Amino acid sequence: MAKNNHSDPVRVAFIGSECYPFVKTGGLGDVMYALPRALLRQNCQVRVLMPCYACIPEKYKKQMVHRGSFMMDLTQDGREFFVGIMEAEMDGVIYDFIENREFYDWGNPYTGLWEDIPKYCFFSKAALAALNYLEWEPDVIHCHDWQAGLVPVYLRTLFAPTPVGRAKSILTIHNLRFQGMCSISHMKYWTGLPDYLFNYDVFLTGDNEANMFKAGLAYADRVTTVSATYAQEIQTDFYGERLNAHLWYHRAKLSGIVNGIDVDLWNSRTDKLLTADYSEKDVLEKKPVNKEALQERLGLKVDRSKYMLGLISRLTDQKGLDLINAIFTRMMDDDTQVVILGTGDPRYEAAFRHYESVYPGQVCAYIRYDESLAHQIYAGADALLVPSLFEPCGLTQLIAMRYGTVPVVRETGGLKDTVAKYDPDTGDGNGFTFDDYSADLLLDTVKLSRKVYLQDRDAWDRIVVRDMGKDVSWEHSAREYLDLYKALAE
Ligand code: ADP
């Protein structure tokens, strides 16, 4: 039975494993921060549930208040675990942190699947139990990625007869590559779920493993992913990460809604981390000031006429780094500088450090996670490289455009949906793009972008100003989510 009148705000519980500014390892953290805020502005009531990791900075922990605690059974043999609820409010959004020392007292959110499976089985079940405990009945439970994949399954099974069981569920795929797989016995033990769910339509994979994401996708009322193109791609062999047949089977409930960015957090007009803030009106004068400050900070030759390429990324093969590696020396010339900010796979970290030593004053490999430097690169670089092998949505190209930095991207997933290809004949477009996953195509594309920058600055400047004016906010997509919530709530 529908609980709400049409005029009542829709109540949505977000359940996910990370959320800026408490914990962020990638785009999921940005979305968990920005989308609830955008929904709030559209008269939606939002609560965000996430684990209370030990690594959450003290200043946020100090703002939390204890909302209660209880014991919850979890495993096949009925072991009981403590569930604490710590709560904080920030700008109208309520955050409930699920506390349990045994699972969350050891550093980073993700430490390896063997430990992560129990951690997120506990989290998924505890989040639903917490909603019941708080007597907050959502219309929709919006789950994010495999870490919350069990939520739709618990909702329709163990929690079906409880108050929260009336809610509808949405599972959003932010990255299909990560799925939460383990042996059937490990999964059965930790989920405590009945045997009948361990079949090939729900948990089991062709390799006779159990897959949390697969089960969640089967049980969710709706499945969304973060761009229309990725929603299509994941139904194919190449992008489907071995779940393509499963997704194709469930295609009637699958759709894509493109991510936005928080335009208050990412605002070159007010950004305190920049040497010179700027808008569309003075970007052409102020961007070079930021570029010189960045060159100075990173030990590059201070020269505003250089073509500066930025790369801000997790260092993993997903991000097309093999293509960059294949063309790096051919891409470099005296007019070019490259700034890399990222951490990840040691082989890429080593490769970029190597290029830094080969091209002193021209290449900087900053192998760290550094929010403030990220802002300065978005403001100072001329172009941002995102030649991904696959990219569900991608946020860096959106942030880049907002800062008047021209994206150089491969046409895949959200990159294809958000960056219109530059057309030399008409001058239209937002960036430089290529289709096949090919190093030569990337090289041609980088060279074309550099040629426009160095030899046709008027055309370049028009792209810069156009990109800054492009709407990359959440407003439109938040409205699409709201429509989906309303349709489900009815
Ligand atoms: P993904 O989620 O696949 O990592 P996205 O493009 O969706 O990629 O989001 C990446 C987010 O993480 C962006 O906000 C980007 O600025 C940020 N980011 C990535 N690497 C770093 C880093 N080393 N330092 C600071 N911010 C980073």
Short mmCIF file of C-alpha atoms and ligand atoms in Angstrom, two decimals:
data_model
loop_
_atom_site.label_atom_id
_atom_site.label_comp_id
_atom_site.label_asym_id
_atom_site.label_seq_id
_atom_site.Cartn_x
_atom_site.Cartn_y
_atom_site.Cartn_z
CA MET A 1 0.00 0.00 0.00
CA ALA A 2 1.34 3.45 -0.86
CA LYS A 3 2.21 5.25 2.34
CA ASN A 4 2.49 8.76 1.04
CA ASN A 5 0.16 11.28 -0.47
CA HIS A 6 1.36 12.80 -3.75
CA SER A 7 2.42 15.98 -1.98
CA ASP A 8 4.47 14.26 0.75
CA PRO A 9 8.18 14.28 0.16
CA VAL A 10 9.56 10.95 -0.97
CA ARG A 11 11.74 9.32 1.68
CA VAL A 12 14.91 7.72 0.42
CA ALA A 13 17.61 5.83 2.29
CA PHE A 14 21.00 5.78 0.57
CA ILE A 15 23.10 2.75 1.49
CA GLY A 16 26.71 2.64 0.31
CA SER A 17 30.26 2.02 1.39
CA GLU A 18 31.78 5.51 1.06
CA CYS A 19 30.74 9.14 1.14
CA TYR A 20 32.73 12.34 0.87
CA PRO A 21 33.93 14.05 3.11
CA PHE A 22 33.99 11.12 5.58
CA VAL A 23 35.61 8.52 3.32
CA LYS A 24 36.26 8.73 -0.41
CA THR A 25 38.30 6.48 -2.66
CA GLY A 26 36.67 7.45 -5.97
CA GLY A 27 33.57 8.69 -7.76
CA LEU A 28 31.14 6.71 -5.56
CA GLY A 29 32.15 8.92 -2.63
CA ASP A 30 31.35 12.05 -4.66
CA VAL A 31 27.93 10.75 -5.71
CA MET A 32 26.96 9.72 -2.17
CA TYR A 33 27.76 13.28 -1.13
CA ALA A 34 26.27 15.29 -3.97
CA LEU A 35 23.12 13.41 -5.01
CA PRO A 36 21.42 13.48 -1.56
CA ARG A 37 22.02 17.24 -1.41
CA ALA A 38 20.57 17.75 -4.86
CA LEU A 39 17.55 15.61 -3.90
CA LEU A 40 17.03 17.63 -0.75
CA ARG A 41 16.72 20.75 -2.90
CA GLN A 42 13.95 18.93 -4.77
CA ASN A 43 11.98 18.33 -1.58
CA CYS A 44 13.07 14.75 -1.00
CA GLN A 45 13.93 13.43 2.49
CA VAL A 46 17.26 11.66 2.46
CA ARG A 47 19.19 9.60 4.96
CA VAL A 48 22.61 8.19 4.14
CA LEU A 49 23.79 4.98 5.81
CA MET A 50 27.44 3.99 5.68
CA PRO A 51 29.94 2.11 7.87
CA CYS A 52 31.61 3.90 10.74
CA TYR A 53 35.18 3.22 9.63
CA ALA A 54 38.07 3.95 11.97
CA CYS A 55 39.64 6.11 9.24
CA ILE A 56 36.86 8.75 9.33
CA PRO A 57 38.62 11.94 10.46
CA GLU A 58 38.24 12.84 14.11
CA LYS A 59 36.61 16.20 13.33
CA TYR A 60 33.61 14.37 11.83
CA LYS A 61 33.51 11.72 14.55
CA LYS A 62 33.21 14.52 17.10
CA GLN A 63 30.03 15.73 15.41
CA MET A 64 28.32 12.33 15.68
CA VAL A 65 25.78 11.50 18.35
CA HIS A 66 24.93 8.01 19.56
CA ARG A 67 21.41 7.08 18.39
CA GLY A 68 21.27 3.63 19.88
CA SER A 69 22.57 0.09 19.66
CA PHE A 70 21.32 -3.47 19.54
CA MET A 71 22.52 -7.00 18.89
CA MET A 72 21.84 -8.60 15.50
CA ASP A 73 22.22 -12.20 14.36
CA LEU A 74 24.04 -12.59 11.08
CA THR A 75 25.69 -15.88 10.24
CA GLN A 76 24.42 -19.33 9.39
CA ASP A 77 25.09 -20.44 12.97
CA GLY A 78 23.28 -17.39 14.36
CA ARG A 79 26.26 -15.51 15.79
CA GLU A 80 25.22 -12.19 17.23
CA PHE A 81 26.98 -8.93 16.47
CA PHE A 82 26.82 -5.50 18.03
CA VAL A 83 25.28 -2.74 15.88
CA GLY A 84 25.79 0.86 16.99
CA ILE A 85 24.20 3.83 15.23
CA MET A 86 26.13 7.09 15.25
CA GLU A 87 24.38 10.03 13.62
CA ALA A 88 25.40 13.37 12.18
CA GLU A 89 23.57 16.02 10.20
CA MET A 90 25.22 18.11 7.53
CA ASP A 91 23.32 20.73 5.55
CA GLY A 92 20.00 18.97 6.02
CA VAL A 93 21.17 15.46 5.10
CA ILE A 94 21.18 12.92 7.95
CA TYR A 95 24.06 10.45 8.04
CA ASP A 96 23.81 7.24 10.05
CA PHE A 97 27.09 5.46 10.61
CA ILE A 98 26.88 1.77 11.37
CA GLU A 99 29.33 0.98 14.11
CA ASN A 100 31.02 -2.30 14.94
CA ARG A 101 34.61 -2.45 16.13
CA GLU A 102 35.22 -5.97 14.86
CA PHE A 103 34.53 -5.00 11.24
CA TYR A 104 35.43 -1.33 10.96
CA ASP A 105 38.31 -0.68 13.27
CA TRP A 106 41.07 -1.57 10.86
CA GLY A 107 42.00 1.23 8.54
CA ASN A 108 40.84 1.54 4.93
CA PRO A 109 37.34 0.67 3.80
CA TYR A 110 38.49 -2.04 1.41
CA THR A 111 41.15 -4.47 2.53
CA GLY A 112 40.60 -7.58 0.39
CA LEU A 113 37.58 -9.66 -0.52
CA TRP A 114 38.04 -12.32 2.16
CA GLU A 115 37.47 -9.74 4.90
CA ASP A 116 35.29 -7.41 2.83
CA ILE A 117 32.57 -10.02 2.21
CA PRO A 118 31.76 -10.45 5.96
CA LYS A 119 32.14 -6.69 6.48
CA TYR A 120 29.53 -5.79 3.85
CA CYS A 121 27.19 -8.70 4.66
CA PHE A 122 27.09 -7.26 8.14
CA PHE A 123 26.70 -3.72 6.84
CA SER A 124 23.82 -4.53 4.46
CA LYS A 125 21.83 -6.35 7.10
CA ALA A 126 22.67 -3.88 9.87
CA ALA A 127 21.62 -0.91 7.70
CA LEU A 128 18.11 -2.39 7.26
CA ALA A 129 17.93 -3.31 10.94
CA ALA A 130 18.99 0.24 11.81
CA LEU A 131 16.16 1.72 9.73
CA ASN A 132 13.71 -0.44 11.68
CA TYR A 133 15.36 0.50 14.95
CA LEU A 134 15.12 4.21 14.07
CA GLU A 135 11.50 3.69 12.98
CA TRP A 136 12.27 5.55 9.78
CA GLU A 137 10.39 3.89 6.95
CA PRO A 138 11.74 4.89 3.55
CA ASP A 139 9.68 4.69 0.38
CA VAL A 140 12.78 3.73 -1.55
CA ILE A 141 16.11 2.24 -0.55
CA HIS A 142 18.79 3.33 -2.97
CA CYS A 143 21.74 0.92 -2.80
CA HIS A 144 25.13 1.56 -4.32
CA ASP A 145 27.53 -0.98 -5.80
CA TRP A 146 28.26 -4.52 -4.66
CA GLN A 147 28.95 -3.53 -1.07
CA ALA A 148 25.21 -2.80 -0.71
CA GLY A 149 24.23 -5.57 -3.12
CA LEU A 150 22.73 -7.76 -0.41
CA VAL A 151 20.29 -5.08 0.70
CA PRO A 152 17.63 -5.86 -1.96
CA VAL A 153 18.00 -9.57 -1.14
CA TYR A 154 17.60 -9.13 2.62
CA LEU A 155 14.75 -6.70 2.01
CA ARG A 156 12.65 -9.29 0.16
CA THR A 157 13.57 -12.22 2.39
CA LEU A 158 14.47 -11.84 6.06
CA PHE A 159 13.13 -8.27 6.28
CA ALA A 160 9.97 -8.74 4.20
CA PRO A 161 7.66 -8.99 7.24
CA THR A 162 9.26 -5.99 9.02
CA PRO A 163 8.37 -2.28 8.60
CA VAL A 164 11.29 -1.54 6.25
CA GLY A 165 10.14 -4.43 4.03
CA ARG A 166 7.52 -2.13 2.46
CA ALA A 167 10.22 -0.07 0.73
CA LYS A 168 11.15 -0.51 -2.91
CA SER A 169 14.81 -0.92 -3.84
CA ILE A 170 17.10 0.51 -6.48
CA LEU A 171 20.59 -0.82 -7.00
CA THR A 172 22.98 1.51 -8.83
CA ILE A 173 26.02 0.11 -10.62
CA HIS A 174 28.88 2.58 -10.28
CA ASN A 175 31.44 0.07 -11.50
CA LEU A 176 30.55 -3.45 -12.61
CA ARG A 177 34.13 -4.66 -12.38
CA PHE A 178 33.90 -5.03 -8.61
CA GLN A 179 31.31 -7.63 -7.66
CA GLY A 180 31.90 -9.16 -4.22
CA MET A 181 32.56 -12.80 -5.05
CA CYS A 182 33.69 -15.68 -2.85
CA SER A 183 33.16 -19.38 -2.27
CA ILE A 184 29.58 -20.53 -1.83
CA SER A 185 30.27 -21.78 1.68
CA HIS A 186 31.82 -18.45 2.79
CA MET A 187 28.83 -16.54 1.38
CA LYS A 188 26.27 -18.92 2.89
CA TYR A 189 27.95 -18.69 6.25
CA TRP A 190 28.18 -14.91 6.42
CA THR A 191 24.85 -13.98 4.83
CA GLY A 192 22.89 -16.53 6.80
CA LEU A 193 20.51 -16.59 3.82
CA PRO A 194 18.47 -19.70 2.93
CA ASP A 195 19.81 -22.35 0.54
CA TYR A 196 17.16 -21.76 -2.12
CA LEU A 197 18.85 -18.44 -3.06
CA PHE A 198 22.04 -20.21 -4.03
CA ASN A 199 21.04 -20.95 -7.61
CA TYR A 200 22.24 -19.60 -10.97
CA ASP A 201 19.56 -16.91 -11.18
CA VAL A 202 20.59 -15.32 -7.90
CA PHE A 203 23.94 -15.92 -6.21
CA LEU A 204 25.78 -18.54 -8.25
CA THR A 205 28.20 -17.87 -11.09
CA GLY A 206 29.38 -20.17 -13.86
CA ASP A 207 32.56 -20.80 -11.85
CA ASN A 208 30.52 -22.04 -8.91
CA GLU A 209 31.21 -19.07 -6.77
CA ALA A 210 28.72 -16.84 -5.00
CA ASN A 211 28.34 -13.25 -6.21
CA MET A 212 26.75 -10.56 -4.04
CA PHE A 213 26.25 -8.07 -6.86
CA LYS A 214 24.55 -10.65 -9.07
CA ALA A 215 22.09 -11.50 -6.29
CA GLY A 216 21.34 -7.83 -5.65
CA LEU A 217 20.73 -7.16 -9.34
CA ALA A 218 18.26 -10.05 -9.44
CA TYR A 219 16.32 -8.86 -6.38
CA ALA A 220 16.35 -5.05 -6.83
CA ASP A 221 13.11 -3.50 -8.10
CA ARG A 222 15.12 -1.26 -10.43
CA VAL A 223 18.73 -1.25 -11.53
CA THR A 224 20.40 1.92 -12.68
CA THR A 225 23.87 2.71 -13.82
CA VAL A 226 25.61 6.03 -14.15
CA SER A 227 25.26 6.72 -17.87
CA ALA A 228 22.97 5.62 -20.69
CA THR A 229 25.89 4.32 -22.76
CA TYR A 230 27.26 2.19 -19.90
CA ALA A 231 23.74 0.76 -19.37
CA GLN A 232 23.93 -0.56 -22.94
CA GLU A 233 27.61 -1.54 -22.82
CA ILE A 234 27.28 -3.78 -19.77
CA GLN A 235 24.85 -5.99 -21.65
CA THR A 236 27.70 -6.94 -24.00
CA ASP A 237 30.56 -9.41 -23.62
CA PHE A 238 33.31 -6.81 -23.67
CA TYR A 239 31.98 -4.58 -20.89
CA GLY A 240 29.70 -7.02 -19.08
CA GLU A 241 32.30 -8.42 -16.63
CA ARG A 242 30.66 -11.85 -17.05
CA LEU A 243 27.30 -10.53 -15.84
CA ASN A 244 26.16 -9.39 -19.29
CA ALA A 245 23.68 -12.24 -19.77
CA HIS A 246 22.24 -11.63 -16.29
CA LEU A 247 21.90 -7.89 -17.03
CA TRP A 248 20.41 -8.55 -20.43
CA TYR A 249 17.85 -10.84 -18.80
CA HIS A 250 16.95 -8.04 -16.36
CA ARG A 251 17.14 -5.29 -19.01
CA ALA A 252 13.51 -4.21 -18.54
CA LYS A 253 14.38 -2.77 -15.14
CA LEU A 254 17.80 -1.38 -16.16
CA SER A 255 18.40 2.24 -17.15
CA GLY A 256 21.16 4.84 -17.14
CA ILE A 257 21.14 8.20 -15.37
CA VAL A 258 24.27 10.23 -15.85
CA ASN A 259 26.16 11.58 -12.83
CA GLY A 260 26.62 15.26 -12.15
CA ILE A 261 29.06 17.01 -9.84
CA ASP A 262 28.48 19.23 -6.83
CA VAL A 263 28.88 22.64 -8.42
CA ASP A 264 29.38 24.37 -5.05
CA LEU A 265 32.25 22.10 -4.12
CA TRP A 266 33.71 22.40 -7.62
CA ASN A 267 33.45 26.10 -8.32
CA SER A 268 36.35 28.03 -9.84
CA ARG A 269 34.63 31.29 -8.85
CA THR A 270 34.94 30.61 -5.11
CA ASP A 271 37.61 27.89 -4.87
CA LYS A 272 39.91 28.88 -1.98
CA LEU A 273 42.54 26.37 -3.09
CA LEU A 274 43.32 28.27 -6.30
CA THR A 275 45.88 31.02 -6.75
CA ALA A 276 43.38 33.00 -8.82
CA ASP A 277 39.64 32.29 -8.85
CA TYR A 278 37.83 32.84 -12.14
CA SER A 279 34.62 32.60 -14.16
CA GLU A 280 33.86 32.29 -17.89
CA LYS A 281 34.50 36.01 -18.16
CA ASP A 282 38.12 36.04 -17.04
CA VAL A 283 39.17 32.41 -17.45
CA LEU A 284 41.49 33.28 -20.34
CA GLU A 285 43.51 35.68 -18.18
CA LYS A 286 43.33 33.76 -14.89
CA LYS A 287 43.96 30.19 -16.00
CA PRO A 288 47.58 30.98 -16.96
CA VAL A 289 48.11 32.45 -13.47
CA ASN A 290 46.97 29.14 -11.96
CA LYS A 291 49.13 27.26 -14.44
CA GLU A 292 52.26 29.16 -13.42
CA ALA A 293 51.52 28.61 -9.72
CA LEU A 294 51.11 24.89 -10.39
CA GLN A 295 54.35 24.74 -12.40
CA GLU A 296 56.13 26.46 -9.54
CA ARG A 297 54.64 24.15 -6.90
CA LEU A 298 55.51 20.99 -8.84
CA GLY A 299 58.98 22.01 -9.98
CA LEU A 300 58.11 22.29 -13.66
CA LYS A 301 59.49 24.96 -15.96
CA VAL A 302 57.41 28.07 -15.29
CA ASP A 303 56.11 29.05 -18.70
CA ARG A 304 52.48 29.79 -19.44
CA SER A 305 52.85 29.03 -23.14
CA LYS A 306 53.45 25.29 -22.54
CA TYR A 307 50.63 22.89 -23.33
CA MET A 308 49.87 21.24 -20.00
CA LEU A 309 48.10 17.87 -19.89
CA GLY A 310 46.71 16.67 -16.55
CA LEU A 311 45.80 13.17 -15.39
CA ILE A 312 43.90 12.73 -12.10
CA SER A 313 43.03 9.13 -11.57
CA ARG A 314 43.19 5.87 -9.72
CA LEU A 315 46.13 4.20 -11.43
CA THR A 316 44.47 1.09 -12.86
CA ASP A 317 44.13 -0.43 -16.32
CA GLN A 318 40.47 0.75 -16.40
CA LYS A 319 41.71 4.29 -16.93
CA GLY A 320 43.48 3.55 -20.23
CA LEU A 321 46.94 3.95 -18.73
CA ASP A 322 48.35 1.24 -21.01
CA LEU A 323 47.54 3.52 -23.95
CA ILE A 324 49.26 6.47 -22.28
CA ASN A 325 52.26 4.30 -21.47
CA ALA A 326 52.45 3.11 -25.07
CA ILE A 327 52.59 6.64 -26.51
CA PHE A 328 54.27 8.60 -23.74
CA THR A 329 57.61 9.26 -25.41
CA ARG A 330 55.98 9.89 -28.79
CA MET A 331 53.51 12.28 -27.18
CA MET A 332 56.17 14.44 -25.54
CA ASP A 333 57.73 17.45 -27.24
CA ASP A 334 59.30 20.70 -26.03
CA ASP A 335 55.94 22.46 -25.90
CA THR A 336 54.31 19.86 -23.67
CA GLN A 337 54.12 19.32 -19.92
CA VAL A 338 52.33 16.45 -18.14
CA VAL A 339 51.09 16.37 -14.55
CA ILE A 340 49.95 13.05 -13.08
CA LEU A 341 48.12 12.81 -9.75
CA GLY A 342 47.17 9.31 -8.68
CA THR A 343 47.89 6.15 -6.76
CA GLY A 344 47.24 2.53 -7.51
CA ASP A 345 48.85 -0.26 -9.43
CA PRO A 346 52.63 -0.23 -8.72
CA ARG A 347 53.51 -0.81 -12.37
CA TYR A 348 51.83 2.47 -13.39
CA GLU A 349 53.27 4.33 -10.42
CA ALA A 350 56.74 3.14 -11.47
CA ALA A 351 56.17 4.00 -15.14
CA PHE A 352 55.11 7.57 -14.37
CA ARG A 353 57.97 8.05 -11.92
CA HIS A 354 60.28 6.87 -14.70
CA TYR A 355 58.91 9.46 -17.14
CA GLU A 356 59.34 12.13 -14.48
CA SER A 357 63.06 11.28 -14.30
CA VAL A 358 63.41 11.18 -18.09
CA TYR A 359 61.70 14.57 -18.57
CA PRO A 360 62.79 16.78 -15.65
CA GLY A 361 60.91 20.09 -15.54
CA GLN A 362 58.36 18.74 -18.00
CA VAL A 363 56.70 15.80 -16.26
CA CYS A 364 55.52 15.56 -12.67
CA ALA A 365 54.28 12.26 -11.22
CA TYR A 366 52.64 13.04 -7.90
CA ILE A 367 51.89 9.57 -6.58
CA ARG A 368 49.50 10.46 -3.77
CA TYR A 369 45.89 11.13 -3.02
CA ASP A 370 45.63 14.90 -2.62
CA GLU A 371 42.32 16.77 -2.86
CA SER A 372 43.85 20.25 -2.87
CA LEU A 373 46.36 19.47 -5.61
CA ALA A 374 43.50 17.98 -7.63
CA HIS A 375 41.72 21.35 -7.51
CA GLN A 376 44.89 23.12 -8.61
CA ILE A 377 45.44 20.77 -11.54
CA TYR A 378 41.83 21.13 -12.70
CA ALA A 379 42.39 24.91 -12.67
CA GLY A 380 45.94 25.04 -14.03
CA ALA A 381 46.10 22.37 -16.74
CA ASP A 382 44.97 23.07 -20.30
CA ALA A 383 43.61 19.59 -20.99
CA LEU A 384 42.72 16.50 -18.96
CA LEU A 385 43.45 12.99 -20.24
CA VAL A 386 40.78 10.31 -19.70
CA PRO A 387 41.38 7.60 -22.34
CA SER A 388 39.56 4.88 -20.34
CA LEU A 389 39.20 1.25 -21.34
CA PHE A 390 35.76 1.53 -19.79
CA GLU A 391 34.18 4.35 -17.80
CA PRO A 392 30.76 3.96 -16.18
CA CYS A 393 30.39 7.75 -15.95
CA GLY A 394 33.63 9.45 -14.99
CA LEU A 395 33.64 12.62 -12.94
CA THR A 396 37.06 14.03 -13.77
CA GLN A 397 35.99 15.12 -17.26
CA LEU A 398 32.97 16.90 -15.73
CA ILE A 399 35.08 18.70 -13.15
CA ALA A 400 37.62 19.57 -15.85
CA MET A 401 34.98 21.19 -18.06
CA ARG A 402 33.63 23.16 -15.11
CA TYR A 403 37.17 24.53 -14.63
CA GLY A 404 37.66 25.32 -18.33
CA THR A 405 40.05 22.41 -18.84
CA VAL A 406 39.44 20.61 -22.10
CA PRO A 407 38.90 16.85 -21.84
CA VAL A 408 40.74 14.41 -24.10
CA VAL A 409 38.71 11.21 -23.78
CA ARG A 410 37.85 7.86 -25.27
CA GLU A 411 34.22 7.56 -26.38
CA THR A 412 33.02 5.03 -23.85
CA GLY A 413 30.36 5.03 -21.10
CA GLY A 414 29.75 8.39 -19.52
CA LEU A 415 32.69 9.96 -21.36
CA LYS A 416 30.77 9.45 -24.59
CA ASP A 417 27.59 10.88 -23.07
CA THR A 418 29.16 14.01 -21.59
CA VAL A 419 31.94 15.13 -23.96
CA ALA A 420 30.82 16.16 -27.44
CA LYS A 421 33.57 15.70 -30.01
CA TYR A 422 35.33 18.83 -31.26
CA ASP A 423 34.54 19.47 -34.91
CA PRO A 424 37.33 21.44 -36.63
CA ASP A 425 34.93 22.58 -39.39
CA THR A 426 32.30 24.13 -37.16
CA GLY A 427 34.34 24.66 -33.98
CA ASP A 428 31.58 22.90 -31.99
CA GLY A 429 32.23 20.40 -29.21
CA ASN A 430 33.53 20.11 -25.65
CA GLY A 431 36.69 18.12 -26.11
CA PHE A 432 38.88 15.81 -28.17
CA THR A 433 37.65 12.24 -28.48
CA PHE A 434 38.48 8.92 -30.14
CA ASP A 435 36.54 5.66 -30.38
CA ASP A 436 38.58 2.43 -30.58
CA TYR A 437 40.84 1.48 -27.71
CA SER A 438 43.99 2.20 -29.71
CA ALA A 439 47.25 3.88 -28.72
CA ASP A 440 47.67 5.41 -32.17
CA LEU A 441 44.23 6.98 -32.01
CA LEU A 442 45.03 8.43 -28.60
CA LEU A 443 48.30 9.82 -29.98
CA ASP A 444 46.53 11.42 -32.94
CA THR A 445 43.95 12.90 -30.61
CA VAL A 446 46.51 14.38 -28.22
CA LYS A 447 48.41 15.81 -31.19
CA LEU A 448 45.26 17.36 -32.63
CA SER A 449 44.39 18.94 -29.30
CA ARG A 450 47.90 20.36 -28.95
CA LYS A 451 47.80 21.70 -32.49
CA VAL A 452 44.55 23.55 -31.81
CA TYR A 453 45.98 24.90 -28.53
CA LEU A 454 49.23 26.11 -30.10
CA GLN A 455 48.08 27.14 -33.55
CA ASP A 456 44.41 28.08 -33.31
CA ARG A 457 44.06 29.64 -29.89
CA ASP A 458 40.79 31.36 -30.71
CA ALA A 459 39.14 28.03 -31.44
CA TRP A 460 40.66 26.59 -28.26
CA ASP A 461 39.46 29.48 -26.15
CA ARG A 462 35.95 29.08 -27.47
CA ILE A 463 35.95 25.44 -26.27
CA VAL A 464 37.23 26.54 -22.86
CA VAL A 465 34.46 29.11 -22.42
CA ARG A 466 31.81 26.72 -23.78
CA ASP A 467 32.90 23.98 -21.36
CA MET A 468 32.70 26.32 -18.39
CA GLY A 469 29.12 27.16 -19.31
CA LYS A 470 28.04 23.53 -19.74
CA ASP A 471 25.56 22.29 -17.15
CA VAL A 472 27.37 19.52 -15.28
CA SER A 473 25.35 19.95 -12.08
CA TRP A 474 23.17 17.28 -10.47
CA GLU A 475 19.91 19.16 -10.96
CA HIS A 476 18.70 17.39 -14.08
CA SER A 477 19.78 13.89 -13.05
CA ALA A 478 18.46 14.33 -9.49
CA ARG A 479 15.07 15.08 -11.06
CA GLU A 480 15.32 11.83 -13.07
CA TYR A 481 16.06 9.87 -9.89
CA LEU A 482 13.18 11.59 -8.14
CA ASP A 483 10.81 10.60 -10.95
CA LEU A 484 12.02 7.03 -10.60
CA TYR A 485 11.52 7.09 -6.81
CA LYS A 486 8.02 8.49 -7.22
CA ALA A 487 7.10 5.88 -9.81
CA LEU A 488 8.32 3.14 -7.47
CA ALA A 489 6.70 4.63 -4.37
CA GLU A 490 3.33 4.58 -6.07
P1 ADP B 1 36.57 6.44 -10.28
O1 ADP B 1 35.35 6.47 -9.42
O2 ADP B 1 36.57 5.33 -11.28
O3 ADP B 1 37.83 6.46 -9.48
P2 ADP B 1 35.70 9.06 -11.23
O4 ADP B 1 36.17 9.88 -12.37
O5 ADP B 1 34.25 8.71 -11.21
O6 ADP B 1 36.62 7.77 -11.17
O7 ADP B 1 35.99 9.83 -9.85
C1 ADP B 1 37.27 10.08 -9.42
C2 ADP B 1 37.21 11.10 -8.28
O8 ADP B 1 38.36 10.91 -7.45
C3 ADP B 1 37.29 12.53 -8.77
O9 ADP B 1 36.64 13.37 -7.82
C4 ADP B 1 38.80 12.81 -8.78
O10 ADP B 1 39.09 14.19 -8.67
C5 ADP B 1 39.22 12.06 -7.53
N1 ADP B 1 40.60 11.56 -7.53
C6 ADP B 1 41.09 10.48 -8.17
N2 ADP B 1 42.40 10.29 -7.87
C7 ADP B 1 42.74 11.30 -7.03
C8 ADP B 1 43.95 11.66 -6.35
N3 ADP B 1 45.07 10.95 -6.48
N4 ADP B 1 43.94 12.76 -5.57
C9 ADP B 1 42.80 13.49 -5.42
N5 ADP B 1 41.63 13.20 -6.03
C10 ADP B 1 41.59 12.11 -6.82
#
